[in-house]
Amino acid sequence: MRSLFSFLVICCFCSTVIAQTPQVYSGAELLLQLKKLNVLGSVLYIAAHPDDENNSLLPYLAKEQLYRTAYLSLTRGDGGQNLIGDEQGIELGLIRTQELIAARKVDGGEQYFSRAYEFGFSKSADEALRIWDKEKILSDVVWVIRFYQPDIIIKRFPPDSRAGHGHHAASSIIAEEAFIAAADPNRFPEQFKYGVKPWQAKRILWNTYNFGNNNTTSEDQLKIDIGLYNPLIGKSYGEIGAEARTMHKSQGEGRPRRRGQLYEYFTTTGGEQPKYSLMDGVDTTWNRIAGSNGISNMINDIVNNFKTDKPALSLPALYQLYDKLAALPQGTWRDKKLHDLLDIIEACSGIFMEMTAQNQLNVIGDSAKFSININNRLGIPIEQVTVKFRNEMYNIGPLKENENVSKPVAVLIPKDEPATQPYWLVNAIKGGAYDVADQQDIGKAENDGYTAEFDVTIGGRKFSFTKKILYKFTDPVKGELYEPVQMIYPVTITSNPFILIFTNDAKNQVKKLHYTVQSNIDLKEKIQCKNVYDGREKVVFDSVVQYAKGTARVVDVPFNSDWLKPDTEVAAGAELSAASLYEHQYFALRKISYDHIPDLYYNFYDRTKVIKMDLRTSGKRIGYIAGAGDKVPQALEAMGYEVKLLNENDITDENLSQFDAIITGIRAYNLLEYLSNKNDILMRYVENGGNMIVQYLKSNSIGQKKVKVGPYPFQVDPSSRVTEEEAAVSFLLPDHPVLNYPNKITDKDFKNWIQERSTYQAVQADPHYIMPLGMNDKGEKQSTGSLAIAPYGKGNFVYASLVFFRQLPAGVPGAYRLMANLIALKKNG
């Protein structure tokens, strides 16, 4: 990317990061930004995950106190659960990254991350710090502190069990140590060559809380009412906080707008204890900057004379302020305020400037078309506009008042141009953290993006505005939209299905892999395509083709069971080569699209898991009721079942009778009220000999109502879970059919599980439920709620909090064998 476009370096470290639509300020918002120019205080809030931040406190700090405010989340939320789709792991991390950026656009804050990968729920800070590599993540937090230079640091959690999550406690431990280490020139000195220096924040505080039965606040702590109303914005900070919190849509974190008093409590854990305010003892004025005499008065004059309906009248004074700031020595505050002032000048001037791409996806080695668009909407005296783009300069002018000026630009994207990839996904994850090669990328919320520089000369002064290049289009329903620009490979290859399963006793059985070759350029030449697996290559075809740009061809590749030994797994993928392509093509391009965040793309080697295992099944037809999103239906099809997705209208006595089993997806009862309303129909299906498997519920409620699930009552406990994926499993009922038919379940079936064993387990279950499995994390009592089975009539009802939704896509053989037994239960119930 660096070889084609210049980068907007500072943008990732300010509140103007573009998600979709570029920021636009009203007159009242401009007045607020002008006032903020006179405040030189900064706060860094630190916690573990997306949604750990205090969403009402951040806008209070940023928009009431006018402090520079940022949230540092150690992880991107990769290991959590997804309420809006089936994305997990790094894909969920991509979504939650953008949800945090969207929340910061609401509350006025900035967003940072460390390299830590969220590996799932943890009950121990020691476990989290060990998996992450404590020193690595500590160095990341120290780096952000040294770059950002906060006056105060606020952590969300305590360093002990009161935090409720090992990651939470670990974030507290790291924050405390980073507070000290950032000021120590002997800690992580390798960072200094990148321009940072040791930094000592004034204090670090713990933002105590009252969650449920865990009240860590007290009246002797620093107490602040953050529920104030801001008339310039027209909202209170409780209202703004709710809007920001609601951006965490993948976690179902929609919140009502809060009004009235909201008290937050703080206790000092390092540094000088404040008496009256968070910034006690911190000079938040321009007096802290040498040579800044007169700047504060200039800003006050601009604020006092500012006309919200005629902001351009302030431009002459803003130009003088710009000259004054630009003359100061470079430094964090000078650079930040100068950048913010440029935004204000642009908004007050009414100049519209953008550079947009004709296509969202632009192909490496092909031509790409862009458009420079400018409008001098207020007719201010602009002498010259020069746009710098890919080492070329385009002069535009003169500009008449409110006249649209467009200039088309065409470029050839070099063959050695890297494809667009989130910087933390360029390399494979190492241990429990992302592998980021460039120190200066660490901490950034997202890629800097592709940019163009607009040099605008006004009154003899040249102002340089860096604009992110976006793809602009008009949706017939949503109207004008912007999306990020992507550089993509000339050819992408996807693999389907994601898993193929052969049984150990299969002989000369052939199943097909389907490789979809997407040609993003015209290919009219000899192409060789190979099927690559287990270090072996098989040429699929080697011939001349004519693939038109934008077309997709499906290549069916047979895979023979005899190519694998029993109990083995390989990954099969395709590679394509041609004379016109500078390297072999094997990457797939994955798109993730939701309305509340920009389109997300990343490249990966899409390979099918091909597994040969000891697996027997009973039954053929399964009805699946999708929940929050998972890939269990595809896994069931790989086992040989015929799967039909069911909706509300399908839940009838007659229709259900055709299925050997009914399975509900994760959280289905927490999302679909009709399941509770039709529980009597579902239970008649069980009573008549059907088998129903309910994957985990998050709670026993849907909204304000209680769910109706199963033939007998049981409770779901969010705190009852087994997070250690290697936790020992006890067979409490070794003779029960679920452990014996059609597959004999042994300890081996619980090998190589990923992330966790069980979540949201059943507790306080009616005596009709039997619990065949026992398991526990180290140091805890054994729990039995991972699998609850209730014979009912001729059939069986099963509540399974075992995390099949993670294990089946991961290709864990034991999970497949146990699922097959659950489906077969009615044969022996």
Short mmCIF file of N, CA, C and O in Angstrom, two decimals, residues 748-809:
data_model
loop_
_atom_site.label_atom_id
_atom_site.label_comp_id
_atom_site.label_asym_id
_atom_site.label_seq_id
_atom_site.Cartn_x
_atom_site.Cartn_y
_atom_site.Cartn_z
N LYS A 748 -10.70 -39.69 24.52
CA LYS A 748 -10.11 -39.25 23.26
C LYS A 748 -11.01 -38.27 22.53
O LYS A 748 -10.53 -37.39 21.80
N ASP A 749 -12.31 -38.39 22.73
CA ASP A 749 -13.25 -37.51 22.03
C ASP A 749 -13.24 -36.09 22.56
O ASP A 749 -13.85 -35.21 21.95
N PHE A 750 -12.58 -35.87 23.66
CA PHE A 750 -12.48 -34.52 24.21
C PHE A 750 -11.07 -33.95 24.06
O PHE A 750 -10.72 -32.97 24.71
N LYS A 751 -10.30 -34.56 23.16
CA LYS A 751 -8.99 -34.04 22.82
C LYS A 751 -9.13 -32.97 21.73
O LYS A 751 -10.01 -33.02 20.88
N ASN A 752 -8.24 -32.01 21.77
CA ASN A 752 -8.11 -30.97 20.72
C ASN A 752 -9.34 -30.08 20.58
O ASN A 752 -9.57 -29.52 19.50
N TRP A 753 -10.12 -29.95 21.65
CA TRP A 753 -11.19 -28.95 21.62
C TRP A 753 -10.55 -27.56 21.63
O TRP A 753 -9.40 -27.39 22.07
N ILE A 754 -11.28 -26.58 21.16
CA ILE A 754 -10.74 -25.23 21.08
C ILE A 754 -11.49 -24.28 22.00
O ILE A 754 -12.70 -24.42 22.22
N GLN A 755 -10.79 -23.37 22.58
CA GLN A 755 -11.27 -22.21 23.33
C GLN A 755 -11.96 -22.54 24.65
O GLN A 755 -11.65 -21.96 25.67
N GLU A 756 -12.92 -23.48 24.65
CA GLU A 756 -13.67 -23.77 25.87
C GLU A 756 -14.41 -25.08 25.70
O GLU A 756 -14.51 -25.63 24.60
N ARG A 757 -14.92 -25.59 26.82
CA ARG A 757 -15.73 -26.80 26.79
C ARG A 757 -17.22 -26.48 26.72
O ARG A 757 -17.95 -27.00 25.89
N SER A 758 -17.64 -25.61 27.64
CA SER A 758 -19.08 -25.41 27.82
C SER A 758 -19.33 -24.00 28.31
O SER A 758 -18.50 -23.40 29.00
N THR A 759 -20.50 -23.47 27.96
CA THR A 759 -20.84 -22.12 28.38
C THR A 759 -22.33 -22.04 28.71
O THR A 759 -23.14 -22.76 28.13
N TYR A 760 -22.69 -21.19 29.65
CA TYR A 760 -24.10 -20.99 30.05
C TYR A 760 -24.76 -22.35 30.35
O TYR A 760 -25.71 -22.76 29.68
N GLN A 761 -24.23 -22.99 31.37
CA GLN A 761 -24.68 -24.35 31.69
C GLN A 761 -26.03 -24.36 32.41
O GLN A 761 -26.47 -23.37 32.97
N ALA A 762 -26.65 -25.53 32.37
CA ALA A 762 -27.93 -25.72 33.05
C ALA A 762 -27.70 -25.92 34.55
O ALA A 762 -26.79 -26.66 34.96
N VAL A 763 -28.51 -25.26 35.35
CA VAL A 763 -28.47 -25.42 36.80
C VAL A 763 -29.92 -25.50 37.30
O VAL A 763 -30.86 -25.22 36.56
N GLN A 764 -30.07 -25.90 38.54
CA GLN A 764 -31.40 -26.00 39.15
C GLN A 764 -32.38 -26.71 38.22
O GLN A 764 -33.52 -26.28 38.01
N ALA A 765 -31.92 -27.81 37.67
CA ALA A 765 -32.74 -28.55 36.70
C ALA A 765 -33.71 -29.48 37.41
O ALA A 765 -33.41 -30.05 38.47
N ASP A 766 -34.86 -29.64 36.83
CA ASP A 766 -35.87 -30.58 37.32
C ASP A 766 -35.25 -31.99 37.40
O ASP A 766 -34.39 -32.35 36.58
N PRO A 767 -35.66 -32.79 38.37
CA PRO A 767 -35.09 -34.15 38.52
C PRO A 767 -35.25 -35.03 37.28
O PRO A 767 -34.53 -36.05 37.17
N HIS A 768 -36.15 -34.70 36.38
CA HIS A 768 -36.28 -35.51 35.17
C HIS A 768 -35.04 -35.44 34.29
O HIS A 768 -34.83 -36.30 33.44
N TYR A 769 -34.24 -34.38 34.44
CA TYR A 769 -33.04 -34.23 33.63
C TYR A 769 -31.92 -35.10 34.18
O TYR A 769 -31.69 -35.15 35.39
N ILE A 770 -31.23 -35.77 33.29
CA ILE A 770 -30.05 -36.53 33.68
C ILE A 770 -28.83 -35.84 33.10
O ILE A 770 -28.87 -35.26 32.02
N MET A 771 -27.73 -35.89 33.85
CA MET A 771 -26.51 -35.18 33.48
C MET A 771 -25.39 -36.21 33.32
O MET A 771 -24.79 -36.63 34.31
N PRO A 772 -25.09 -36.63 32.11
CA PRO A 772 -24.11 -37.71 31.94
C PRO A 772 -22.65 -37.29 32.02
O PRO A 772 -21.77 -38.14 32.11
N LEU A 773 -22.37 -35.97 31.98
CA LEU A 773 -20.99 -35.50 31.97
C LEU A 773 -20.70 -34.58 33.14
O LEU A 773 -21.55 -33.79 33.55
N GLY A 774 -19.50 -34.67 33.65
CA GLY A 774 -19.01 -33.76 34.67
C GLY A 774 -17.69 -33.16 34.23
O GLY A 774 -16.87 -33.84 33.61
N MET A 775 -17.47 -31.90 34.54
CA MET A 775 -16.23 -31.23 34.15
C MET A 775 -16.06 -29.97 34.97
O MET A 775 -17.03 -29.45 35.55
N ASN A 776 -14.87 -29.45 35.02
CA ASN A 776 -14.62 -28.23 35.77
C ASN A 776 -13.26 -27.65 35.41
O ASN A 776 -12.35 -28.36 34.98
N ASP A 777 -13.14 -26.33 35.59
CA ASP A 777 -11.85 -25.69 35.47
C ASP A 777 -11.03 -25.98 36.71
O ASP A 777 -11.57 -26.36 37.77
N LYS A 778 -9.73 -25.78 36.61
CA LYS A 778 -8.85 -26.07 37.73
C LYS A 778 -9.24 -25.25 38.95
O LYS A 778 -9.53 -24.07 38.86
N GLY A 779 -9.25 -25.94 40.11
CA GLY A 779 -9.55 -25.26 41.35
C GLY A 779 -11.02 -25.06 41.63
O GLY A 779 -11.39 -24.44 42.62
N GLU A 780 -11.89 -25.57 40.75
CA GLU A 780 -13.33 -25.40 40.94
C GLU A 780 -14.00 -26.76 41.13
O GLU A 780 -13.45 -27.80 40.77
N LYS A 781 -15.20 -26.71 41.70
CA LYS A 781 -15.98 -27.93 41.86
C LYS A 781 -16.51 -28.41 40.52
O LYS A 781 -16.71 -27.61 39.60
N GLN A 782 -16.73 -29.69 40.45
CA GLN A 782 -17.25 -30.25 39.21
C GLN A 782 -18.67 -29.76 38.95
O GLN A 782 -19.50 -29.69 39.84
N SER A 783 -18.92 -29.40 37.68
CA SER A 783 -20.27 -29.02 37.26
C SER A 783 -20.80 -30.08 36.31
O SER A 783 -20.04 -30.75 35.62
N THR A 784 -22.11 -30.21 36.28
CA THR A 784 -22.72 -31.27 35.46
C THR A 784 -23.70 -30.72 34.43
O THR A 784 -24.38 -31.49 33.75
N GLY A 785 -23.76 -29.40 34.30
CA GLY A 785 -24.79 -28.80 33.44
C GLY A 785 -24.42 -28.62 31.99
O GLY A 785 -25.15 -27.95 31.25
N SER A 786 -23.31 -29.22 31.53
CA SER A 786 -22.93 -29.05 30.13
C SER A 786 -23.85 -29.81 29.19
O SER A 786 -23.99 -29.44 28.03
N LEU A 787 -24.47 -30.85 29.70
CA LEU A 787 -25.36 -31.68 28.88
C LEU A 787 -26.49 -32.18 29.77
O LEU A 787 -26.26 -32.93 30.72
N ALA A 788 -27.71 -31.75 29.48
CA ALA A 788 -28.88 -32.14 30.27
C ALA A 788 -29.89 -32.81 29.34
O ALA A 788 -30.31 -32.23 28.34
N ILE A 789 -30.25 -34.04 29.69
CA ILE A 789 -31.14 -34.85 28.83
C ILE A 789 -32.38 -35.24 29.62
O ILE A 789 -32.28 -35.77 30.73
N ALA A 790 -33.53 -34.99 29.03
CA ALA A 790 -34.79 -35.35 29.67
C ALA A 790 -35.60 -36.25 28.74
O ALA A 790 -36.11 -35.79 27.71
N PRO A 791 -35.71 -37.54 29.04
CA PRO A 791 -36.64 -38.38 28.29
C PRO A 791 -38.06 -37.84 28.49
O PRO A 791 -38.46 -37.49 29.60
N TYR A 792 -38.81 -37.76 27.40
CA TYR A 792 -40.16 -37.22 27.48
C TYR A 792 -41.03 -37.95 26.48
O TYR A 792 -40.82 -37.85 25.27
N GLY A 793 -41.99 -38.70 26.98
CA GLY A 793 -42.79 -39.53 26.10
C GLY A 793 -41.90 -40.55 25.41
O GLY A 793 -41.10 -41.24 26.04
N LYS A 794 -42.00 -40.59 24.09
CA LYS A 794 -41.19 -41.53 23.32
C LYS A 794 -39.86 -40.92 22.86
O LYS A 794 -39.05 -41.61 22.24
N GLY A 795 -39.66 -39.63 23.15
CA GLY A 795 -38.47 -38.95 22.63
C GLY A 795 -37.60 -38.38 23.74
O GLY A 795 -37.74 -38.72 24.92
N ASN A 796 -36.72 -37.50 23.35
CA ASN A 796 -35.77 -36.90 24.28
C ASN A 796 -35.61 -35.41 24.00
O ASN A 796 -35.57 -34.98 22.84
N PHE A 797 -35.49 -34.65 25.09
CA PHE A 797 -35.15 -33.24 24.99
C PHE A 797 -33.74 -33.07 25.54
O PHE A 797 -33.41 -33.60 26.61
N VAL A 798 -32.89 -32.32 24.81
CA VAL A 798 -31.50 -32.13 25.21
C VAL A 798 -31.19 -30.64 25.27
O VAL A 798 -31.49 -29.89 24.33
N TYR A 799 -30.60 -30.23 26.39
CA TYR A 799 -30.01 -28.89 26.46
C TYR A 799 -28.50 -29.08 26.44
O TYR A 799 -27.92 -29.71 27.33
N ALA A 800 -27.85 -28.56 25.42
CA ALA A 800 -26.42 -28.74 25.23
C ALA A 800 -25.70 -27.40 25.31
O ALA A 800 -25.79 -26.59 24.38
N SER A 801 -25.02 -27.18 26.42
CA SER A 801 -24.18 -25.98 26.51
C SER A 801 -22.75 -26.27 26.08
O SER A 801 -21.91 -25.37 26.05
N LEU A 802 -22.45 -27.52 25.73
CA LEU A 802 -21.19 -27.83 25.09
C LEU A 802 -21.09 -26.98 23.81
O LEU A 802 -22.06 -26.86 23.06
N VAL A 803 -19.92 -26.43 23.56
CA VAL A 803 -19.82 -25.43 22.49
C VAL A 803 -19.62 -26.11 21.12
O VAL A 803 -18.58 -25.97 20.47
N PHE A 804 -20.64 -26.80 20.68
CA PHE A 804 -20.60 -27.43 19.36
C PHE A 804 -20.39 -26.39 18.26
O PHE A 804 -19.77 -26.66 17.23
N PHE A 805 -20.90 -25.17 18.48
CA PHE A 805 -20.81 -24.15 17.43
C PHE A 805 -19.37 -23.73 17.18
O PHE A 805 -19.06 -23.17 16.12
N ARG A 806 -18.47 -24.01 18.12
CA ARG A 806 -17.04 -23.77 17.88
C ARG A 806 -16.33 -25.03 17.39
O ARG A 806 -15.48 -24.99 16.51
N GLN A 807 -16.68 -26.17 18.00
CA GLN A 807 -15.93 -27.40 17.73
C GLN A 807 -16.21 -27.98 16.35
O GLN A 807 -15.30 -28.50 15.68
N LEU A 808 -17.46 -27.93 15.92
CA LEU A 808 -17.78 -28.54 14.62
C LEU A 808 -17.11 -27.82 13.46
O LEU A 808 -16.47 -28.46 12.61
N PRO A 809 -17.18 -26.49 13.37
CA PRO A 809 -16.45 -25.82 12.29
C PRO A 809 -14.94 -26.03 12.37
O PRO A 809 -14.25 -25.99 11.35
#
